[in-house]
GROMACS .gro file of C-alpha atoms in nm:
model
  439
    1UNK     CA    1   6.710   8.950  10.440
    2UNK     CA    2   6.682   8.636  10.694
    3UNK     CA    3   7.017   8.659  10.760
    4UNK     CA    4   7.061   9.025  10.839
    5UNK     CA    5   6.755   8.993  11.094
    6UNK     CA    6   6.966   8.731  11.259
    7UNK     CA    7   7.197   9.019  11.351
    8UNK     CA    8   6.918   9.319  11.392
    9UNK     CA    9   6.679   9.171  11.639
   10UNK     CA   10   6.741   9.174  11.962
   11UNK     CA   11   6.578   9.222  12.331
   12UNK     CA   12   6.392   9.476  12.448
   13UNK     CA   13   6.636   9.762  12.577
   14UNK     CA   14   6.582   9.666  12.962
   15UNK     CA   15   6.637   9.270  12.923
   16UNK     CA   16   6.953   9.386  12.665
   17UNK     CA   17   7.066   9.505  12.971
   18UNK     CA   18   7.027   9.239  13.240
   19UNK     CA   19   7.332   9.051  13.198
   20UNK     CA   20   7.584   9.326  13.174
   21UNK     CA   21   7.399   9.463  13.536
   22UNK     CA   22   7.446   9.139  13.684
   23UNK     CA   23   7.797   9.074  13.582
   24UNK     CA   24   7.873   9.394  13.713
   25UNK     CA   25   7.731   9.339  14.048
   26UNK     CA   26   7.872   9.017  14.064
   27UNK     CA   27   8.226   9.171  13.962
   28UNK     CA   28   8.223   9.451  14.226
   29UNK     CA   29   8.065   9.218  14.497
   30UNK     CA   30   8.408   9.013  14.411
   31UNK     CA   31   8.616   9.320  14.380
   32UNK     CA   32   8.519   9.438  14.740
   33UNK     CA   33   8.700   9.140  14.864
   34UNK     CA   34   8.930   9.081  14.630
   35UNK     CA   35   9.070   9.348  14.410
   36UNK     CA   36   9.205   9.316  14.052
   37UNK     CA   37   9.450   9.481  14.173
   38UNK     CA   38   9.765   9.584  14.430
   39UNK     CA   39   9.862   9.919  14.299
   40UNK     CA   40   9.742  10.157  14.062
   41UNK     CA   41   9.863  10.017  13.769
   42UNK     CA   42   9.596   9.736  13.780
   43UNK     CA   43   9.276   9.944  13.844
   44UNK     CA   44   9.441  10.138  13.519
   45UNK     CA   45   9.456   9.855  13.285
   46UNK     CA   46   9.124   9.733  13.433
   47UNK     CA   47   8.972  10.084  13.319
   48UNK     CA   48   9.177  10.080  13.023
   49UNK     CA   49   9.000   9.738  12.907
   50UNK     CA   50   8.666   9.822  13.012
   51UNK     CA   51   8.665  10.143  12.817
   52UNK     CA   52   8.796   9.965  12.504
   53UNK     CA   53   8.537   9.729  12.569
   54UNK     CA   54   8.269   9.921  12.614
   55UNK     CA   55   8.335  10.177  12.285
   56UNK     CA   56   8.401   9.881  12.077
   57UNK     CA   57   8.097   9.711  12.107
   58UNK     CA   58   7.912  10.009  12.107
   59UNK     CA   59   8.047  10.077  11.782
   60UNK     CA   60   7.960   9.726  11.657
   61UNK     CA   61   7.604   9.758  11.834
   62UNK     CA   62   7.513  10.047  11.609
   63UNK     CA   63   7.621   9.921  11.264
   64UNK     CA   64   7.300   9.727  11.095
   65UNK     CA   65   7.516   9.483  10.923
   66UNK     CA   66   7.484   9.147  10.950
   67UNK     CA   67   7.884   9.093  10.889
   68UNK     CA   68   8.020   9.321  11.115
   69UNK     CA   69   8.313   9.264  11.281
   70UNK     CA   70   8.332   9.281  11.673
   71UNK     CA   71   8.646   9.378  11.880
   72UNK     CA   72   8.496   9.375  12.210
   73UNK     CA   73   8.592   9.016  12.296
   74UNK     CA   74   8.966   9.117  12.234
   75UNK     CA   75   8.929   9.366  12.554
   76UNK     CA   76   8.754   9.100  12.761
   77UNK     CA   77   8.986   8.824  12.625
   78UNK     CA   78   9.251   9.043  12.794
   79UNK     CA   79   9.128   9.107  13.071
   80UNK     CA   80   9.080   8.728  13.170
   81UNK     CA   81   9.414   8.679  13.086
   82UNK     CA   82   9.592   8.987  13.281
   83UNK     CA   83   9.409   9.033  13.552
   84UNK     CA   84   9.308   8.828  13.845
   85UNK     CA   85   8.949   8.765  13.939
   86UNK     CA   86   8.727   8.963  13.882
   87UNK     CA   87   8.888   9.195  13.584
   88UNK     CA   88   8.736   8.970  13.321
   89UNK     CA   89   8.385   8.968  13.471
   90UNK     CA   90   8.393   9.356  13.513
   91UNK     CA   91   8.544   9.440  13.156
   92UNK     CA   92   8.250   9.190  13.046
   93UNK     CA   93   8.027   9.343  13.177
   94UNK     CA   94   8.144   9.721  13.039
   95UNK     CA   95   8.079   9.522  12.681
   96UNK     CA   96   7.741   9.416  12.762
   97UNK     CA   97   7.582   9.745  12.902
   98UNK     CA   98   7.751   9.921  12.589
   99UNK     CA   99   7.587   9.728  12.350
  100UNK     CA  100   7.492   9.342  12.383
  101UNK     CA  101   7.495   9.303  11.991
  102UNK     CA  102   7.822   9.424  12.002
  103UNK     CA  103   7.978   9.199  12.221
  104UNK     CA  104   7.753   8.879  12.169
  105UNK     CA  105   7.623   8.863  11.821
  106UNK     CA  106   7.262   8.865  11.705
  107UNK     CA  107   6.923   8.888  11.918
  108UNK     CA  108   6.665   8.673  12.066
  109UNK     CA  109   6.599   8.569  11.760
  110UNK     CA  110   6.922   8.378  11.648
  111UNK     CA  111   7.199   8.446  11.923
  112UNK     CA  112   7.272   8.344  12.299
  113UNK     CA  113   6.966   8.468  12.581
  114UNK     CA  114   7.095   8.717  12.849
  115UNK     CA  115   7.139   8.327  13.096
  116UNK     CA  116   7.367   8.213  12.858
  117UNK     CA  117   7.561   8.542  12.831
  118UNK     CA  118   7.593   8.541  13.174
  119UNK     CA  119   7.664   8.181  13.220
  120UNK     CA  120   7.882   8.212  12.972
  121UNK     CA  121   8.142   8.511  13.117
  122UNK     CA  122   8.148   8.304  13.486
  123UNK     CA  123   8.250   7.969  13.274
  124UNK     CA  124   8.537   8.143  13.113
  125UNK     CA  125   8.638   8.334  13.386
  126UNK     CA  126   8.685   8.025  13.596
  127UNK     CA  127   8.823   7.862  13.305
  128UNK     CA  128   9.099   8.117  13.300
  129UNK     CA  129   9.253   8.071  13.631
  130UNK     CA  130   9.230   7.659  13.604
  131UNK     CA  131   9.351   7.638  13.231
  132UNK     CA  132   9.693   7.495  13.278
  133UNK     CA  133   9.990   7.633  13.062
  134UNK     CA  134  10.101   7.298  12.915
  135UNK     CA  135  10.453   7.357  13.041
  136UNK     CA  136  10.523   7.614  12.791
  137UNK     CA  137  10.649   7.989  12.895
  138UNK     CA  138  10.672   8.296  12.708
  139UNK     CA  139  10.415   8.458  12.467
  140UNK     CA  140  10.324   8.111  12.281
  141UNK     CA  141  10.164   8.029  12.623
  142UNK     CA  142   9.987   8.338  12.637
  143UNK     CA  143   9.852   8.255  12.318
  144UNK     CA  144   9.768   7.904  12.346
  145UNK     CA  145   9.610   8.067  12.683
  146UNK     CA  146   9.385   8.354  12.494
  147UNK     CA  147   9.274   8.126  12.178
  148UNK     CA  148   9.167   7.820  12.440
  149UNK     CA  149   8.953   8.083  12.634
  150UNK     CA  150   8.822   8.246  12.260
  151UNK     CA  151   8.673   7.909  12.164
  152UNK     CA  152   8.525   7.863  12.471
  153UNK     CA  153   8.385   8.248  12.513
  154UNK     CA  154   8.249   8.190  12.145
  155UNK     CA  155   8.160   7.830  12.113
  156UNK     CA  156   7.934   7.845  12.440
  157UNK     CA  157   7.791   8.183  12.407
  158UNK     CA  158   7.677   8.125  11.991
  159UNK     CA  159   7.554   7.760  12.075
  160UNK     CA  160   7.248   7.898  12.278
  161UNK     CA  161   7.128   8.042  11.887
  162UNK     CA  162   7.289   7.722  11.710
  163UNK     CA  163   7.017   7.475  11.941
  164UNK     CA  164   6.773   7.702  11.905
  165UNK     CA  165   6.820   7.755  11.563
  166UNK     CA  166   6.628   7.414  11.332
  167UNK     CA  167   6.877   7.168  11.171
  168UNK     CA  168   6.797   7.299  10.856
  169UNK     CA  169   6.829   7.617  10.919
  170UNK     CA  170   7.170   7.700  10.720
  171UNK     CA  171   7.136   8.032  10.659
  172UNK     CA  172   7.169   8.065  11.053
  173UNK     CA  173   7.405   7.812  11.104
  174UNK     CA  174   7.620   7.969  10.818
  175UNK     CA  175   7.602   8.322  11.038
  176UNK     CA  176   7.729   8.153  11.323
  177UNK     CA  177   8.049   7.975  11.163
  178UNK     CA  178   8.145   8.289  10.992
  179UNK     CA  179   8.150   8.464  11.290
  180UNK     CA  180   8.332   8.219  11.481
  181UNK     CA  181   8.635   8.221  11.177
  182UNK     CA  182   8.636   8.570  11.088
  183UNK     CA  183   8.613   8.713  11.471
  184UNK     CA  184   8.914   8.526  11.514
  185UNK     CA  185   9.134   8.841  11.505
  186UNK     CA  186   9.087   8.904  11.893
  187UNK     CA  187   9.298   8.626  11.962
  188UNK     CA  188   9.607   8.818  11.822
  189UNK     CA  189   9.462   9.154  11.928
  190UNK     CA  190   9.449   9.023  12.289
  191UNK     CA  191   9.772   8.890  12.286
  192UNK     CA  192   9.913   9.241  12.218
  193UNK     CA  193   9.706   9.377  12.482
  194UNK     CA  194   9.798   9.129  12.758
  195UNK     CA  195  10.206   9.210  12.656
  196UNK     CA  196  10.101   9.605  12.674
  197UNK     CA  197  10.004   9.464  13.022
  198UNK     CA  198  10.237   9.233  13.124
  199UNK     CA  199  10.531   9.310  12.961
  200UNK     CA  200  10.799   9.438  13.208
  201UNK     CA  201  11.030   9.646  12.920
  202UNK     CA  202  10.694   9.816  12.743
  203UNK     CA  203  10.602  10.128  12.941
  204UNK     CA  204  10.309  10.160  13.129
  205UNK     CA  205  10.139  10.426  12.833
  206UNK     CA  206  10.145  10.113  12.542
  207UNK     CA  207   9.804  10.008  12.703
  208UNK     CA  208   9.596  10.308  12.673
  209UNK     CA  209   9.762  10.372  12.317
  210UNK     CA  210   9.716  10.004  12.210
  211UNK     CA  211   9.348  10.002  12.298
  212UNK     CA  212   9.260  10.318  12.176
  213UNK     CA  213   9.431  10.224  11.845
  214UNK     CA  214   9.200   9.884  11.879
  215UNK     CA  215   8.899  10.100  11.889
  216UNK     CA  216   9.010  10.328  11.636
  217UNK     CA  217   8.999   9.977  11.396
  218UNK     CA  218   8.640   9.901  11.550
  219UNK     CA  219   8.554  10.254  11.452
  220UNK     CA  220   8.675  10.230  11.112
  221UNK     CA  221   8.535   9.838  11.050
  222UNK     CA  222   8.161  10.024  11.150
  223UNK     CA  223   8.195  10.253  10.941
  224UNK     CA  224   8.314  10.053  10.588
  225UNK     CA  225   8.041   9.832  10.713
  226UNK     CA  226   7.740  10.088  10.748
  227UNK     CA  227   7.855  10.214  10.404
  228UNK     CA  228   7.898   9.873  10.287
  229UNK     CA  229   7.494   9.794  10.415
  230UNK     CA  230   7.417  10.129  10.245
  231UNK     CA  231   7.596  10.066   9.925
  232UNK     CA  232   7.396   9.719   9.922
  233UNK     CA  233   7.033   9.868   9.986
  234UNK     CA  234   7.080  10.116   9.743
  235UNK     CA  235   7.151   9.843   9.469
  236UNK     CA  236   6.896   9.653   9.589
  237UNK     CA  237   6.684   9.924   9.541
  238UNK     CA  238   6.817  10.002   9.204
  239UNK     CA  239   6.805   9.609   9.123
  240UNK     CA  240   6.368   9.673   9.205
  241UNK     CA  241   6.331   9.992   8.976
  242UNK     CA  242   6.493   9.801   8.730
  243UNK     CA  243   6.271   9.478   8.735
  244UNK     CA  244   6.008   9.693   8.769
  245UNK     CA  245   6.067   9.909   8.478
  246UNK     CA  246   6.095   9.599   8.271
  247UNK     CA  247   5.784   9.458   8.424
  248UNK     CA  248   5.589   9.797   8.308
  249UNK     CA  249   5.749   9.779   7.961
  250UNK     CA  250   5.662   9.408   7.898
  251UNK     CA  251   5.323   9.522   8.096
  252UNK     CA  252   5.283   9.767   7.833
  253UNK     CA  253   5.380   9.563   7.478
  254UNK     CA  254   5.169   9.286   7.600
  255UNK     CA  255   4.857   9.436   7.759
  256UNK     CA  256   4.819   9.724   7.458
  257UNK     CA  257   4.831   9.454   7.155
  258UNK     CA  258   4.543   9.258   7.314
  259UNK     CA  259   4.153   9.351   7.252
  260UNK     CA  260   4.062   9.030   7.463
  261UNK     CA  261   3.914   9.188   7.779
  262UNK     CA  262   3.941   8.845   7.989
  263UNK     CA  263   4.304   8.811   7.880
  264UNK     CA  264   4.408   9.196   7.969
  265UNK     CA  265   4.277   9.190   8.289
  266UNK     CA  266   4.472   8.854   8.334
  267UNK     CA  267   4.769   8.996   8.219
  268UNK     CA  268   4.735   9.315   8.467
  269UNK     CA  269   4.701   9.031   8.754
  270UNK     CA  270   4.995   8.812   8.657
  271UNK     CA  271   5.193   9.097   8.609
  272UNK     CA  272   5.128   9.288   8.927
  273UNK     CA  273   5.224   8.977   9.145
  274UNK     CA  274   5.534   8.978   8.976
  275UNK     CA  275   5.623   9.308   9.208
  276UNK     CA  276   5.399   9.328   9.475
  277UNK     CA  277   5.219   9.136   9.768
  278UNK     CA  278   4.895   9.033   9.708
  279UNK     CA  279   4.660   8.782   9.812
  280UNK     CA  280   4.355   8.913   9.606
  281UNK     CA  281   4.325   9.060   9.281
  282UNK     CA  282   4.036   9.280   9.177
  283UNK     CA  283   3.875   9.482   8.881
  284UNK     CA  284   3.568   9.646   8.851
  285UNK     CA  285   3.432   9.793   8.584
  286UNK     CA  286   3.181  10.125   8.526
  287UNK     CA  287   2.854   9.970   8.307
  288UNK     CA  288   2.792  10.219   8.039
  289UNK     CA  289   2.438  10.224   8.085
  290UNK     CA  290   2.415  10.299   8.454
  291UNK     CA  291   2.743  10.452   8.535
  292UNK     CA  292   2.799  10.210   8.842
  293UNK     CA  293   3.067  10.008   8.923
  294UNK     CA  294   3.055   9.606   8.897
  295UNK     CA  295   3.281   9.350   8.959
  296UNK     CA  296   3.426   9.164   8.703
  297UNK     CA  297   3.744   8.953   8.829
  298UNK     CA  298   3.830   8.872   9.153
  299UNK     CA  299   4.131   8.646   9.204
  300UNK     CA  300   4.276   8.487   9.584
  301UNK     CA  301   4.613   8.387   9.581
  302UNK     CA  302   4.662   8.004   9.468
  303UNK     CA  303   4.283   8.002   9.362
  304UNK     CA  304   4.071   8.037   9.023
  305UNK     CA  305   3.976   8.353   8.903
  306UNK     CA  306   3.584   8.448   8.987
  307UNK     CA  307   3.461   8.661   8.694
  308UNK     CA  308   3.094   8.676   8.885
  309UNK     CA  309   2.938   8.984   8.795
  310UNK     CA  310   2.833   9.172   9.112
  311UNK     CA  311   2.747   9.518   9.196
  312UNK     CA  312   3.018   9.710   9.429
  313UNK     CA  313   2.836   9.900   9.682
  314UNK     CA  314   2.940  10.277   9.841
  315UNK     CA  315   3.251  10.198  10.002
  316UNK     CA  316   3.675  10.305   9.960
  317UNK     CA  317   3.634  10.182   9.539
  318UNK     CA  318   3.352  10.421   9.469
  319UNK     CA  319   3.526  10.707   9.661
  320UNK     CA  320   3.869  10.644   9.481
  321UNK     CA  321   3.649  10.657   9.090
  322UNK     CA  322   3.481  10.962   9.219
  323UNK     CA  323   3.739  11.121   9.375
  324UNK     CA  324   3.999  11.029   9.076
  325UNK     CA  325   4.254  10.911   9.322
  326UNK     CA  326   4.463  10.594   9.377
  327UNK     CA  327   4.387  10.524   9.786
  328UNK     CA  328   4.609  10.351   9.998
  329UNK     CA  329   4.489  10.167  10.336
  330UNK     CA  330   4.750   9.994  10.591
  331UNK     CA  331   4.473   9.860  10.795
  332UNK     CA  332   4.115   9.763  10.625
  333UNK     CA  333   3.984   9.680  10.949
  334UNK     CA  334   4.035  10.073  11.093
  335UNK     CA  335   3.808  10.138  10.770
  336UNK     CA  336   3.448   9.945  10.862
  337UNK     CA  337   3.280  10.238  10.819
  338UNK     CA  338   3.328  10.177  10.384
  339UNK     CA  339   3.510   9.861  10.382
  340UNK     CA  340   3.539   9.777  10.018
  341UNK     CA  341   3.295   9.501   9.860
  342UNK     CA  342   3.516   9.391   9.569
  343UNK     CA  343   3.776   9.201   9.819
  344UNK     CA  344   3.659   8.894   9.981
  345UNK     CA  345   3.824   8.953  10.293
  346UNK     CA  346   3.779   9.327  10.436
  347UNK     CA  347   4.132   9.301  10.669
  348UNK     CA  348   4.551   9.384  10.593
  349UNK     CA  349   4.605   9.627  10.371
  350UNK     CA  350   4.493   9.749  10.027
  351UNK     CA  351   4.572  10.004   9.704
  352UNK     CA  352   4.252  10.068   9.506
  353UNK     CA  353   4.306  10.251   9.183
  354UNK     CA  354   4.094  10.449   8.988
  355UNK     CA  355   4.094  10.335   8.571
  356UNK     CA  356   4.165  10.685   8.411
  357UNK     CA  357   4.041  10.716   8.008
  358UNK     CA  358   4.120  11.076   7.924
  359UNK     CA  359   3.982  11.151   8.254
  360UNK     CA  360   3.695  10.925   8.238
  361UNK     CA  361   3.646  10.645   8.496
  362UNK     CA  362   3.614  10.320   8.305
  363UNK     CA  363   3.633  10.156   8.664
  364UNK     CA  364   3.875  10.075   8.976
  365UNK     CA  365   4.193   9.818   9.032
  366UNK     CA  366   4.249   9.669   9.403
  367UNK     CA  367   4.482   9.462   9.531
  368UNK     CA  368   4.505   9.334   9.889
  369UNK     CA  369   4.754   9.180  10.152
  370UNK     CA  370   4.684   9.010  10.453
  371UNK     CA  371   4.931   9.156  10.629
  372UNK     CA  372   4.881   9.531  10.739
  373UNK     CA  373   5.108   9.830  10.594
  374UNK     CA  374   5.262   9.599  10.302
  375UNK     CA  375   5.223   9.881  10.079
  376UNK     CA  376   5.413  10.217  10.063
  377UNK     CA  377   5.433  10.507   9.820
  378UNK     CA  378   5.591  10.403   9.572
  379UNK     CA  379   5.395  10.028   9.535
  380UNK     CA  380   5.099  10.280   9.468
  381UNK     CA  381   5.290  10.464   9.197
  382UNK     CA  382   5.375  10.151   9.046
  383UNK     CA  383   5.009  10.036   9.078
  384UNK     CA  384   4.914  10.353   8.934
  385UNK     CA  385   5.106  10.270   8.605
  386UNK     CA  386   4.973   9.925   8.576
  387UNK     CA  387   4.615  10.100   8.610
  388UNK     CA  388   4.690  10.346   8.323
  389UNK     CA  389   4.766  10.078   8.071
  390UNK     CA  390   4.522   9.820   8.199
  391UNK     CA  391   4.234  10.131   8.136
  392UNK     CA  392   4.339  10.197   7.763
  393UNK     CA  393   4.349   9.836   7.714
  394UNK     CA  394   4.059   9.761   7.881
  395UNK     CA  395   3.908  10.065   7.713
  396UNK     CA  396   3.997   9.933   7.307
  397UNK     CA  397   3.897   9.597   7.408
  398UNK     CA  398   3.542   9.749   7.479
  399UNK     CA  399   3.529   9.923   7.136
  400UNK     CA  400   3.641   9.654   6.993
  401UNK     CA  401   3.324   9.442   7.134
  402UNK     CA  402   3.065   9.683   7.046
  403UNK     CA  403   3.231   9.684   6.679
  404UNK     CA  404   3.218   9.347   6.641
  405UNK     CA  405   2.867   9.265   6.845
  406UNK     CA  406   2.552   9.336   6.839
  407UNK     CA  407   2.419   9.525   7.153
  408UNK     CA  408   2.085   9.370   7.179
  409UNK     CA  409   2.163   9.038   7.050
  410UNK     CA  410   2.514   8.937   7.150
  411UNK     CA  411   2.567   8.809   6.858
  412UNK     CA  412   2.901   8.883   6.618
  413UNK     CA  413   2.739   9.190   6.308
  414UNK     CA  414   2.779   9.124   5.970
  415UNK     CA  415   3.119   9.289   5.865
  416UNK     CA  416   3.249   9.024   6.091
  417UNK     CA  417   3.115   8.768   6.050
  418UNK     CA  418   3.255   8.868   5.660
  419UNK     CA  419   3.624   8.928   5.767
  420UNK     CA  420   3.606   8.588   5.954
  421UNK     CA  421   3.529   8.426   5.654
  422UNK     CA  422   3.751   8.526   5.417
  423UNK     CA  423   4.030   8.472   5.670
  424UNK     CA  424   3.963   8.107   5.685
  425UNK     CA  425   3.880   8.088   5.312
  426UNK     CA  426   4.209   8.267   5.290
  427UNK     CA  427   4.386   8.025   5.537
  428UNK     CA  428   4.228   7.679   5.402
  429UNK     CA  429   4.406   7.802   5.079
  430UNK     CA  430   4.759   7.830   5.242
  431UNK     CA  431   4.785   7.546   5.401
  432UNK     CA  432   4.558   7.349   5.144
  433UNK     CA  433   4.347   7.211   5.399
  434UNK     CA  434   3.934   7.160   5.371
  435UNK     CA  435   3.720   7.424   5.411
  436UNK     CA  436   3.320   7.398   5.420
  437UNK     CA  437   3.085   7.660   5.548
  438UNK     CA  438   2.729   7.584   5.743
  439UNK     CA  439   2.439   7.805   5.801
   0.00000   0.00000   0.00000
């Protein structure tokens, strides 16, 4: 999950912007005195590039993958190549307003700011005319040309995240060095663009088809990686329903064979935080003699249970037993007009069940998160579940008591304190051990 945010955050639309603006107005105050081109042929490929550039990192921009892979560079790569100052800065600039993710990686968060961007485009561009061709001619210079400007376009652009990013941070710093190997492909893909160019025996019409083949790949890369991020949520989802179907089934075996009250309601807490968020734990119960709800267990994450007995006042837990429904709250502090009593903190969010017995209230379940809107629909349902086997535990663990103590005394009745016996009797005799009985 951290390492698809590195990819999905980014500025706020207007400052996403900013850099691809002021490349542009740096391009075309360049361009008015110094054109990219003599003839129509160069304004051509300079629209050519810019459009490619522009559609491919739109494309990228919109897929919510965190491995996506982004062509855009390729056009711009090209263009700083090809044409003279300012093509590169203007084709740049096309990327940027397209989509900034597309052309530059992740956000705020974990990529280059909108200074570096910038920064970044003039650097290269002036690297580009001073880069010498180390005395070799022909297409291998053009090569050694385009992958010397990639590294340089990449490495300065992604450090801006890398410093930023903590030296521990690997999942980060393993985003970034995938990126820079597998994005390696616009080095070649440039190199066929700048020959489309350059090329004196390839026709003037190999541009527009070579780039709109290039985006035709960026098209199709989107779109086997939005299925792809699709195809992985909906396992992950399935990978959840699963645990949490085993959860409820070892929920249910476990919980239903105990008539320990203290040791079901423990069970119904460890098993809950298992699958959901919570930072306190609470059951109360309905006392058979005056029908009102008291608080039994209450539970803070990292802390000891408190099992103080307290009465729950007229609030969202009374509402949900009377009313018979499970409640759901994003924000406990929009509630202070009933904020619950059987939480110690009344803020985040909550689920408050009701403890259903053949339609009987034999009390409530809460749980509670500090953070606001942690739960959603189906958490409830789950909750819900959890609640309907914790209440018919709960429920034989209470029969059980009252056969097994006296109401007025506390103390175990007579049939028990029979069975017990002859259990130990029973037991001394297996494994021959002493057995002596006081009263």
């Amino acid at each position: 999950a951290r390492e698809t945010d590195v990819y999905d955050r980014d500025h706020p639309s207007w400052k996403a912007a900013a850099p691809g603006i002021g490349l542009l107005s740096v391009g075309i105050a360049i361009a008015s005195v110094r054109p990219p081109g003599s003839d129509v042929r160069g304004w051509a490929a300079l629209a050519v590039l810019a459009a490619g550039a522009a559609a491919a990192s739109a494309l990228a921009s919109r897929v919510p993958a965190s491995s996506v892979l982004r062509l855009a560079p390729a056009f711009v790569l090209a263009a700083l190549v090809a044409l003279p100052l300012p093509g590169g800065i203007l084709v740049a600039g096309a990327a940027l307003l397209a989509g900034r993710r597309g052309f530059v990686g992740p956000g705020s968060d974990g990529g280059p700011s909108g200074s570096v961007v910038f920064a970044t485009v003039l650097v290269v561009q002036t690297a580009a005319m001073l880069i010498p061709r180390l005395g070799v001619d022909g297409a291998l210079a053009t090569a050694i040309h385009i992958g010397v400007l990639y590294l340089l376009l990449q490495g300065i652009a992604w450090s801006g995240g890398w410093l930023r990013a903590s030296r521990s941070d690997e999942v980060v710093h393993r985003a970034f060095g995938r990126a820079m190997t597998h994005e390696a492909v616009a080095i070649p893909l440039a190199w066929v663009l700048v020959l489309a160019m350059s090329h004196p025996e390839i026709p003037a019409g190999a541009l527009p088809v070579v780039a709109g083949l290039a985006v035709l790949a960026a098209w199709a890369t989107a779109s086997i990686e939005s299925a792809d991020a699709e195809l992985r949520t909906v396992n992950d989802d399935l990978a959840a329903r699963v645990t949490e179907l085993a959860t409820l089934h070892a929920t249910g075996r476990e919980i239903v064979s105990s008539l320990d009250l203290r040791r079901v309601i423990t069970i119904a807490d460890r098993e809950c935080r298992k699958i959901l968020d919570i930072d306190e734990f609470s059951i109360a119960l309905t006392d058979p003699e005056t029908s009102r709800l008291r608080t039994v267990y209450r539970r803070r994450r990292g802390a000891s249970p408190d099992e103080t007995d307290a009465v729950v006042r007229p609030g969202l837990e009374t509402g949900a037993a009377a009313e018979r429904t499970p409640v759901r709250i994003d924000d406990l502090s929009s509630r202070l007009a009933a904020p619950p009593t059987m939480f110690f903190d009344v803020s985040g969010s909550a689920m408050i069940v009701p403890l259903l017995v053949e339609n009987r209230v034999v009390g409530v379940l809460g749980v509670r998160c500090d953070r606001t809107a942690a739960y959603d629909d189906h958490r409830l349902s789950f909750l819900t579940t959890i609640a309907q086997q914790a209440a018919v535990a709960i429920e034989n663990a209470r029969h059980y008591r009252m056969a097994t103590l006296d109401s007025l005394t506390g103390l175990f009745l007579r049939d028990y304190f029979f069975r017990r016996v002859e259990e130990e009797f029973h037991r001394a005799q297996r494994y021959r051990a002493p057995f002596a009985l006081l009263m």
